[in-house]
Short mmCIF file of C-alpha atoms in Angstrom, two decimals:
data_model
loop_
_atom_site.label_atom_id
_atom_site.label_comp_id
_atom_site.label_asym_id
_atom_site.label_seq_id
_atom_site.Cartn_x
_atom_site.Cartn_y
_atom_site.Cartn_z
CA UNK Z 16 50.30 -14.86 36.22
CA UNK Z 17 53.19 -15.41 38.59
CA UNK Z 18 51.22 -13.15 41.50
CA UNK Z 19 47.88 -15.14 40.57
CA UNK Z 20 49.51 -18.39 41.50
CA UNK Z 21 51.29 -17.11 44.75
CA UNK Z 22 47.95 -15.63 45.70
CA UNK Z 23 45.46 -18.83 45.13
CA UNK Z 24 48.67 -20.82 46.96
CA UNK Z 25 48.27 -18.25 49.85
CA UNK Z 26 44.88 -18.73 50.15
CA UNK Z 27 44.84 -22.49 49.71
CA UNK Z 28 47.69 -22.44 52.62
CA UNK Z 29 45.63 -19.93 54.82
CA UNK Z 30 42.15 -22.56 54.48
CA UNK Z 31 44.12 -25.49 55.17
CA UNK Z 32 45.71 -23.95 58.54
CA UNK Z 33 42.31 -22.49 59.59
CA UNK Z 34 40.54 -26.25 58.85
CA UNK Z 35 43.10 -28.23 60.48
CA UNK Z 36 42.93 -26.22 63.41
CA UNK Z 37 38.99 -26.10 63.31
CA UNK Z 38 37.10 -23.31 62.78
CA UNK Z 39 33.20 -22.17 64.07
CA UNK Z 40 30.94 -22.18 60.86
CA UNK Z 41 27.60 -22.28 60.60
CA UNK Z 42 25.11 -24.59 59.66
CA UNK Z 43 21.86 -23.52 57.92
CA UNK Z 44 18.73 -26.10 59.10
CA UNK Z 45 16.22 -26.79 56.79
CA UNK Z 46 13.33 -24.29 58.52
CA UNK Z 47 16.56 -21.55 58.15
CA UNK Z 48 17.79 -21.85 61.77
CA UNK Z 49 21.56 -20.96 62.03
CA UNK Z 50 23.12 -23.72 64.54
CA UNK Z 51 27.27 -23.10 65.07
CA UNK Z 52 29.44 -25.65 64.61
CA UNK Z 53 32.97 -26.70 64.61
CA UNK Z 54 34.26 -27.90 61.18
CA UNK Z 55 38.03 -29.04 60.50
CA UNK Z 56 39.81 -31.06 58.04
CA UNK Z 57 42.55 -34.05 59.20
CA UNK Z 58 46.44 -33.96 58.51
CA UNK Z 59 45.78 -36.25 54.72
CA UNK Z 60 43.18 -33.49 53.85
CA UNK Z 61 40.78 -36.27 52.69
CA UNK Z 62 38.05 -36.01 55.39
CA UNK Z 63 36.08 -33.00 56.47
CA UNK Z 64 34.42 -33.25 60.49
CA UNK Z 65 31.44 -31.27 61.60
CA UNK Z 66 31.17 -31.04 65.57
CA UNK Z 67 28.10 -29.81 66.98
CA UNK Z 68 26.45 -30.19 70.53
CA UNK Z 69 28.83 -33.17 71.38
CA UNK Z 70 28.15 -34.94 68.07
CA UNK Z 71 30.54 -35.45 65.29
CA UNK Z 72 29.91 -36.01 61.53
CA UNK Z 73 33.03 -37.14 59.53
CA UNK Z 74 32.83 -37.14 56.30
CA UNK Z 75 35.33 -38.58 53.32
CA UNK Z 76 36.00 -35.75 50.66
CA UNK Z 77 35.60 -38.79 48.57
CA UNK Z 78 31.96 -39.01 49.34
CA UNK Z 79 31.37 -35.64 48.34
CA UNK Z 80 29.46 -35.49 45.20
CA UNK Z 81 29.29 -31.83 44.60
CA UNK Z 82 29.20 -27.94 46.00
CA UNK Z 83 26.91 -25.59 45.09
CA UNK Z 84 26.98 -22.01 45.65
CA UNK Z 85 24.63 -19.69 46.38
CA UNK Z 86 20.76 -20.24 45.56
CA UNK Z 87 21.42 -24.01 44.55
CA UNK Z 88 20.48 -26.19 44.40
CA UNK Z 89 17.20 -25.30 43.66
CA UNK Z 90 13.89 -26.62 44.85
CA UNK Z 91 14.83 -26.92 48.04
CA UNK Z 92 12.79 -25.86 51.46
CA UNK Z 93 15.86 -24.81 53.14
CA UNK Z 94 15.82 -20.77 52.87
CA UNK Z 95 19.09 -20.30 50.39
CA UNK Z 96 20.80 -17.03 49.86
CA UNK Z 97 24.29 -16.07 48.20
CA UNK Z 98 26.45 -16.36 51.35
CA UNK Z 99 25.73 -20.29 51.14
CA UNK Z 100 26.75 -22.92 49.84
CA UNK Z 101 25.54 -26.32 50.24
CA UNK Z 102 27.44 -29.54 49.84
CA UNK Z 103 26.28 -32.75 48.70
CA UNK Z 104 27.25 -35.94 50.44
CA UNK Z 105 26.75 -39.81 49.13
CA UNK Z 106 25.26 -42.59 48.93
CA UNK Z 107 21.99 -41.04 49.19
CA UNK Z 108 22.62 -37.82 48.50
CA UNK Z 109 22.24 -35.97 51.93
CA UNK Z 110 22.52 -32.13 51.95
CA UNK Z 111 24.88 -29.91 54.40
CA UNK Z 112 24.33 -26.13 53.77
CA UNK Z 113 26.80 -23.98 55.59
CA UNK Z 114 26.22 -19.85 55.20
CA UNK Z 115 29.46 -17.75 55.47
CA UNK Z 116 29.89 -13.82 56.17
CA UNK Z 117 30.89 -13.13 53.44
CA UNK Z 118 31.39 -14.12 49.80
CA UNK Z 119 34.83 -14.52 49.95
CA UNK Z 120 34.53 -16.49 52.60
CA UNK Z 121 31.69 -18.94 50.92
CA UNK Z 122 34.06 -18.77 47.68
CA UNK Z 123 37.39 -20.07 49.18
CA UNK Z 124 35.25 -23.21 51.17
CA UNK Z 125 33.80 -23.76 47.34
CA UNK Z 126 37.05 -24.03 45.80
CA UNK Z 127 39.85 -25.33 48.11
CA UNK Z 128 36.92 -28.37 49.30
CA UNK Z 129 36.22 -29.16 45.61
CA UNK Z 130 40.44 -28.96 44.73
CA UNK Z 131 40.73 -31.43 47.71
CA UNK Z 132 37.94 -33.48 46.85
CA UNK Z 133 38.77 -33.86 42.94
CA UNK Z 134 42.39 -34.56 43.60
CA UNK Z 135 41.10 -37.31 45.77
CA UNK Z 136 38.69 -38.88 43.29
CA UNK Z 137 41.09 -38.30 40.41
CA UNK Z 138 43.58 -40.26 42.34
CA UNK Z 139 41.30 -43.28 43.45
CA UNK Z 140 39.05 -43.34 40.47
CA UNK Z 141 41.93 -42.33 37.44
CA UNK Z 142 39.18 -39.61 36.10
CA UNK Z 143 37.43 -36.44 37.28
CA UNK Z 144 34.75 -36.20 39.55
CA UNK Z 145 31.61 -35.05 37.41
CA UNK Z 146 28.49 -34.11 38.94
CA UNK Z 147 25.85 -36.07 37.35
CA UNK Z 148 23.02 -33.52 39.06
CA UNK Z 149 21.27 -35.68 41.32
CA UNK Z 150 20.26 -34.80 44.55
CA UNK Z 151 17.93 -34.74 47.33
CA UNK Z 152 16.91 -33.07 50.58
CA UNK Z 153 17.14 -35.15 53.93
CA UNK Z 154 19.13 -37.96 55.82
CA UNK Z 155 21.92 -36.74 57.80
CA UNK Z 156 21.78 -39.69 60.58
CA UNK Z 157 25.41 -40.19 60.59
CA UNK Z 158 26.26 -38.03 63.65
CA UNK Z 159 28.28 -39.94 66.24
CA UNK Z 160 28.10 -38.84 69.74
CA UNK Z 161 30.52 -37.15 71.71
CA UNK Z 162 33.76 -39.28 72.19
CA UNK Z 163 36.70 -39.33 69.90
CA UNK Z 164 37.51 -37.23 66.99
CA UNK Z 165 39.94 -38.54 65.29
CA UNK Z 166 40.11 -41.46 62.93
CA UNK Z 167 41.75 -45.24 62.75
CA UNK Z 168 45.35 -43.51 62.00
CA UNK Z 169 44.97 -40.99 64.81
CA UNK Z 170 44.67 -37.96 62.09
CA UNK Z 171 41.47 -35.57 63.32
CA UNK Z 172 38.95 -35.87 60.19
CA UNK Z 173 36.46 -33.34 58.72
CA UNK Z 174 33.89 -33.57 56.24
CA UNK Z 175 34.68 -32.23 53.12
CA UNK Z 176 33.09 -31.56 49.59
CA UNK Z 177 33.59 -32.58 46.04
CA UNK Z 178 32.23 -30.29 43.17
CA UNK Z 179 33.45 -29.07 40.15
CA UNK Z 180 35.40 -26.14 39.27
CA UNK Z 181 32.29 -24.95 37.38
CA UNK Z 182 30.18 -24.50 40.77
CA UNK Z 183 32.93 -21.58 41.77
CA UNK Z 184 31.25 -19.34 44.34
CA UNK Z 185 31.67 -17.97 47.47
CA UNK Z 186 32.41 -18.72 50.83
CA UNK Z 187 31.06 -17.67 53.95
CA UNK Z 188 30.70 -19.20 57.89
CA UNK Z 189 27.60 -20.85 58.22
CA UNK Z 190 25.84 -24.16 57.03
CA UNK Z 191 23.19 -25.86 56.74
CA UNK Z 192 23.30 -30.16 58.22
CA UNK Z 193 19.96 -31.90 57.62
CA UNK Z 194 20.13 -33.04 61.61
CA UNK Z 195 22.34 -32.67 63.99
#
């Protein structure tokens, strides 16, 4: 139990150093078009950035309303497979699938964003984050261009996801935005 723990804190310490630092992932288009992109997470670990083309997408791991690995959500156009997985983003439910290389890869994005994004909500809300299953395809105009990348206190943001622990997959290097 003792080498479990020291493990998952390795792993949690590994994701955060690659976020904050940024790291090229992949974003998964609707039609299944691969388009690269730089994700990273800020110094509080409570917002998760997607930079691509000049553009910048920051979004609050509190606005994440859940991860799903692999094939799901399903019933969507977007050409899933098990090296995804696909985060869902309030108000309105917009969709950003990333696909990874690998499934270990696809699985530590799955759990260290929905441990960051839980802890948040627990800690503004007094309850877990439960994922009431509803979501739709589309939206994604919240892309600003070019310019600055960091936020009011000067820490660099990055979009993040909330799920729960049940939605456990993998993690791979590539995503899916709904425009960019």
């Amino acid at each position: 139990m003792a080498d479990q723990i020291k493990q998952a804190r390795k792993v949690i310490r590994d994701f955060v150093f690659e976020m904050r630092e940024g790291k090229r992932m992949m974003v998964l288009s609707p039609t299944g078009q691969l388009k690269a992109t730089t994700c990273s997470l800020n110094k509080k670990l409570n917002t998760f950035r997607i930079v691509r083309a000049g553009k910048i997408r920051r979004i609050p791991l509190t606005d994440i309303q859940g991860i799903h690995a692999g094939m799901e959500p399903e019933g969507l156009s977007t050409p899933l497979d098990d090296l995804c997985a696909t985060v869902v983003v309030a108000p309105d439910g917009q969709l950003v699938t990333f696909r990874f290389e690998h499934i270990n890869a696809r699985d530590t994005f799955v759990m260290c964003m929905m441990l960051f994004a839980n802890s948040l909500a627990g800690a503004q809300e007094g309850e877990e984050w439960a994922d009431d299953g509803n979501w739709e395809e589309g939206g994604g105009e919240q892309w600003a261009e070019g310019g600055n990348d960091q936020d009011d206190a000067g820490h660099f943001t990055v979009e993040i996801e909330e799920a729960g622990f049940g939605a456990l997959g993998s993690v791979a290097a590539a995503g899916r935005v709904d425009r960019l």
